[in-house]
Coordinates of C-alpha atoms in Angstrom, one line a residue:
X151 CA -2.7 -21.7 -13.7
X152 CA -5.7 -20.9 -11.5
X153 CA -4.2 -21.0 -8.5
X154 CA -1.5 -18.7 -10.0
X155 CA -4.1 -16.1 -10.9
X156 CA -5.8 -16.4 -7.5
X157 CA -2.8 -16.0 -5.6
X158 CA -1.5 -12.9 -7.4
X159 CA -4.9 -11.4 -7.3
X160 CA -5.3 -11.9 -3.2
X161 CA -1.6 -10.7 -3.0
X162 CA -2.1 -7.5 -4.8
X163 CA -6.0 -6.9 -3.3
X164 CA -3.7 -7.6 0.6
X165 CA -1.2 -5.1 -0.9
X166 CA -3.3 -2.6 -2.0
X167 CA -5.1 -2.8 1.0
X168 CA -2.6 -1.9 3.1
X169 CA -1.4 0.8 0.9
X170 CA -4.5 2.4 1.7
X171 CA -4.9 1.9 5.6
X172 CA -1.0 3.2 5.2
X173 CA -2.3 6.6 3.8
X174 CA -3.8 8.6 6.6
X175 CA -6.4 10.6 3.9
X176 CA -7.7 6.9 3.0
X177 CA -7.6 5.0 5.9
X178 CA -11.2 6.0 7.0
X179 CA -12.3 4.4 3.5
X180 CA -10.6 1.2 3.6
X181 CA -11.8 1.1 7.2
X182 CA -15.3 0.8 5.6
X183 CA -14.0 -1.4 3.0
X184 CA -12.8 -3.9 5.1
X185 CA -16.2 -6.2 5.1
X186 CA -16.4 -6.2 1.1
X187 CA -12.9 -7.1 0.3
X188 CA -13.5 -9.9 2.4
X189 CA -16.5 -10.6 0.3
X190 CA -14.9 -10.2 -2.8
X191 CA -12.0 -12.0 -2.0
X192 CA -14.4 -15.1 -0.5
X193 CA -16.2 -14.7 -4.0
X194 CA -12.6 -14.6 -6.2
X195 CA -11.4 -17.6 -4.1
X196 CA -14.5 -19.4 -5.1
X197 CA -14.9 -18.4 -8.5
X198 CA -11.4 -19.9 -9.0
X199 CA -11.3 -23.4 -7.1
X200 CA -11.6 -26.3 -8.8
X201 CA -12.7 -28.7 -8.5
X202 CA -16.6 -26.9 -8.5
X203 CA -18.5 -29.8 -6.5
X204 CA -20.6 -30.4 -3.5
X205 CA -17.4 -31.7 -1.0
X206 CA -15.8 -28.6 -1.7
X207 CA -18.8 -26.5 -1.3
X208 CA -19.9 -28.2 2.1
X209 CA -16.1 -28.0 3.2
X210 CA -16.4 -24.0 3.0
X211 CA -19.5 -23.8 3.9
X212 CA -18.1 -25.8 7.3
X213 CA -15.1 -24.0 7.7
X214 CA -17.3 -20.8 7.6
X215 CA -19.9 -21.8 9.9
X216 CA -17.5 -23.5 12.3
X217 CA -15.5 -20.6 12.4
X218 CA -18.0 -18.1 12.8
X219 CA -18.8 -20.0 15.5
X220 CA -15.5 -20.4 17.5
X221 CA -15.2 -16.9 17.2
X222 CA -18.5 -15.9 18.6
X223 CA -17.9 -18.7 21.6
X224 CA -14.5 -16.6 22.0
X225 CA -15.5 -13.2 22.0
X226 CA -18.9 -13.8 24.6
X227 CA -17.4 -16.2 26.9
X228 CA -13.4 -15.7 26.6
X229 CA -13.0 -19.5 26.7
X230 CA -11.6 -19.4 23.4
X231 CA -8.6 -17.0 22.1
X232 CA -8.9 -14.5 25.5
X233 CA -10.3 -11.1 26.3
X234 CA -10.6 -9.5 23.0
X235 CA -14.0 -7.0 21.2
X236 CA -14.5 -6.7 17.6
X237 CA -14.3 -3.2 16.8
X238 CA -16.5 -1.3 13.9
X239 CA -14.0 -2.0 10.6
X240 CA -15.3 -6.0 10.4
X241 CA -19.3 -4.4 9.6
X242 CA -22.2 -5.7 10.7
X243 CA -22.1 -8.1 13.9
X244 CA -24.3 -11.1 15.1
X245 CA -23.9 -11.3 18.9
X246 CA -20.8 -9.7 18.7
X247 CA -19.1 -11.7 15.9
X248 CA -18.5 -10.1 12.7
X249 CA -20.5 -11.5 9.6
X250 CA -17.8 -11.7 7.9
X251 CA -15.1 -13.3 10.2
X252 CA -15.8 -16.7 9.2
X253 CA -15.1 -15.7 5.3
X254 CA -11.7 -14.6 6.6
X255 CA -10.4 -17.8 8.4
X256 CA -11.1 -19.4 4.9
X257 CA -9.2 -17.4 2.8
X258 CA -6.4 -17.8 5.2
X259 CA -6.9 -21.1 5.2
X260 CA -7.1 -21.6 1.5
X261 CA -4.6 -19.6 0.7
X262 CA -2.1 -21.4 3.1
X263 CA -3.5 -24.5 2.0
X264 CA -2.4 -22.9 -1.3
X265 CA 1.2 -22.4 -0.7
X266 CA 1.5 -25.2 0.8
X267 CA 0.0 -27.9 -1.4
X268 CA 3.0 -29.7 -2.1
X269 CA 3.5 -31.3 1.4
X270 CA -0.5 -31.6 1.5
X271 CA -0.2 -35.7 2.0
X272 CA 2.7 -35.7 4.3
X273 CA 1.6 -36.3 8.1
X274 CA 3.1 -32.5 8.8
X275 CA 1.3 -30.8 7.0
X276 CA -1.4 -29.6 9.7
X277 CA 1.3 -28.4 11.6
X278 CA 3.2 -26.0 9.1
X279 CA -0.4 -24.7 8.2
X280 CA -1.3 -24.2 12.4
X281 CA 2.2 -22.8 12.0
X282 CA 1.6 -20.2 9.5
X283 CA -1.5 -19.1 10.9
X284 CA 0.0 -17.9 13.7
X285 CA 2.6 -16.6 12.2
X286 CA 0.1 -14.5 10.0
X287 CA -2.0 -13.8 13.5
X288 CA 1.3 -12.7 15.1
X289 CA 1.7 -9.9 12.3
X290 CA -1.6 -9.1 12.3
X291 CA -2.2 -8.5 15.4
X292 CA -0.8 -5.3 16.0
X293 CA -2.7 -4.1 12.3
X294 CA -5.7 -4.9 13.7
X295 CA -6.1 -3.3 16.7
X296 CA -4.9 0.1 14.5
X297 CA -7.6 -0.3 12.3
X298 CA -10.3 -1.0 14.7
X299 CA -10.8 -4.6 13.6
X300 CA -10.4 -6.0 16.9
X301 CA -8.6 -5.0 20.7
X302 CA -7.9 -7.5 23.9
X303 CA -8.3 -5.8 26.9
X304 CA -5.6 -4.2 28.9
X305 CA -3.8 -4.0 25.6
X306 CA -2.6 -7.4 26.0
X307 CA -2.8 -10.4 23.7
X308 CA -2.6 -13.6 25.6
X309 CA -0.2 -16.7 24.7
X310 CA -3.7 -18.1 25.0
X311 CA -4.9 -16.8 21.5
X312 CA -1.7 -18.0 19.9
X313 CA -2.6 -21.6 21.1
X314 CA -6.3 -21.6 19.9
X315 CA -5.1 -19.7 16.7
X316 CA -2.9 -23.0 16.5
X317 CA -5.2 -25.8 17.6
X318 CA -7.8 -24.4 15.3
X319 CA -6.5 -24.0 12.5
X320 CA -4.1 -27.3 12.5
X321 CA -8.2 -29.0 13.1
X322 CA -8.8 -27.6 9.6
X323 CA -5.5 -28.5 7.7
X324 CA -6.2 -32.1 9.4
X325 CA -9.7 -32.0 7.5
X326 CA -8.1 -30.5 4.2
X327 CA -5.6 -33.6 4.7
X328 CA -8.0 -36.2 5.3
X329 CA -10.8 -34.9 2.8

């Protein structure tokens, strides 16, 4: 029944969100509002999980961290993902890497992890979650770069970020797998 609750609440908090970057008048706002609602939606996704216990925690906590991390290697050196810059909408930024970037591969994560529970112990399952993530990446990207989250240079996103998108996240559905 959790999981219920937590996936109609992210649904209607993504929903509502785009309403609002939809609506010229309110776009500025939830341009702003971008950083919290990742907060709140890290907190919602944590108040909700079960089982509360310190694999869990430490599993987040990783995914966060490592994340963060991948990102900042990719945006400084280009070795990861291509030629891309973190505009103004993610908030406040740590050598060029949004604070909040790491809370936003785990909620994608989670909630894929989420619709996809039911093939969670079959050998594939790292690959339809890669899968989905890129899927989600491919739609997003275009969003993005209108709201000033993030732009690749010349306009341009490479096949490259597609394939890290990929490789990263099917890394943490292996984890969620083997944990």
């Amino acid at each position: 029944m959790k999981d219920r609750i937590l996936t109609i609440l992210m649904v209607l908090w993504y929903l509502g969100g785009i309403v609002g970057f939809l609506i010229p008048a309110t776009k500025p706002l939830f341009q702003l509002l971008t950083p919290v609602g990742m907060v709140l939606a890290t907190a919602l996704l944590l108040f909700y999980h079960e089982p509360k216990n310190l694999k869990s925690g430490l599993f987040f906590a990783g995914v966060i961290v490592a994340c963060f991390v991948v990102e900042l290697i990719g945006v400084n050196t280009q070795l990861l993902f291509g030629n891309y810059q973190y505009g103004l909408a993610l908030g406040f930024k740590l050598w060029n890497t949004p604070l909040v970037i790491g809370l936003n591969w785990l909620i994608l994560i989670y909630c894929i992890a989420l619709f996809t529970k039911t093939i969670r112990d079959r050998w594939y399952f790292p690959l339809v979650g890669a899968s989905a993530m890129v899927a989600f990446d491919w739609v997003m990207e275009p969003v993005a770069n209108a709201t000033g989250m993030w732009n690749w240079e010349g306009g341009t996103i490479p096949l490259k970020n597609y394939m890290d998108w990929f490789l990263v996240s099917g890394f943490l559905f292996l984890m969620i797998r083997i944990l």
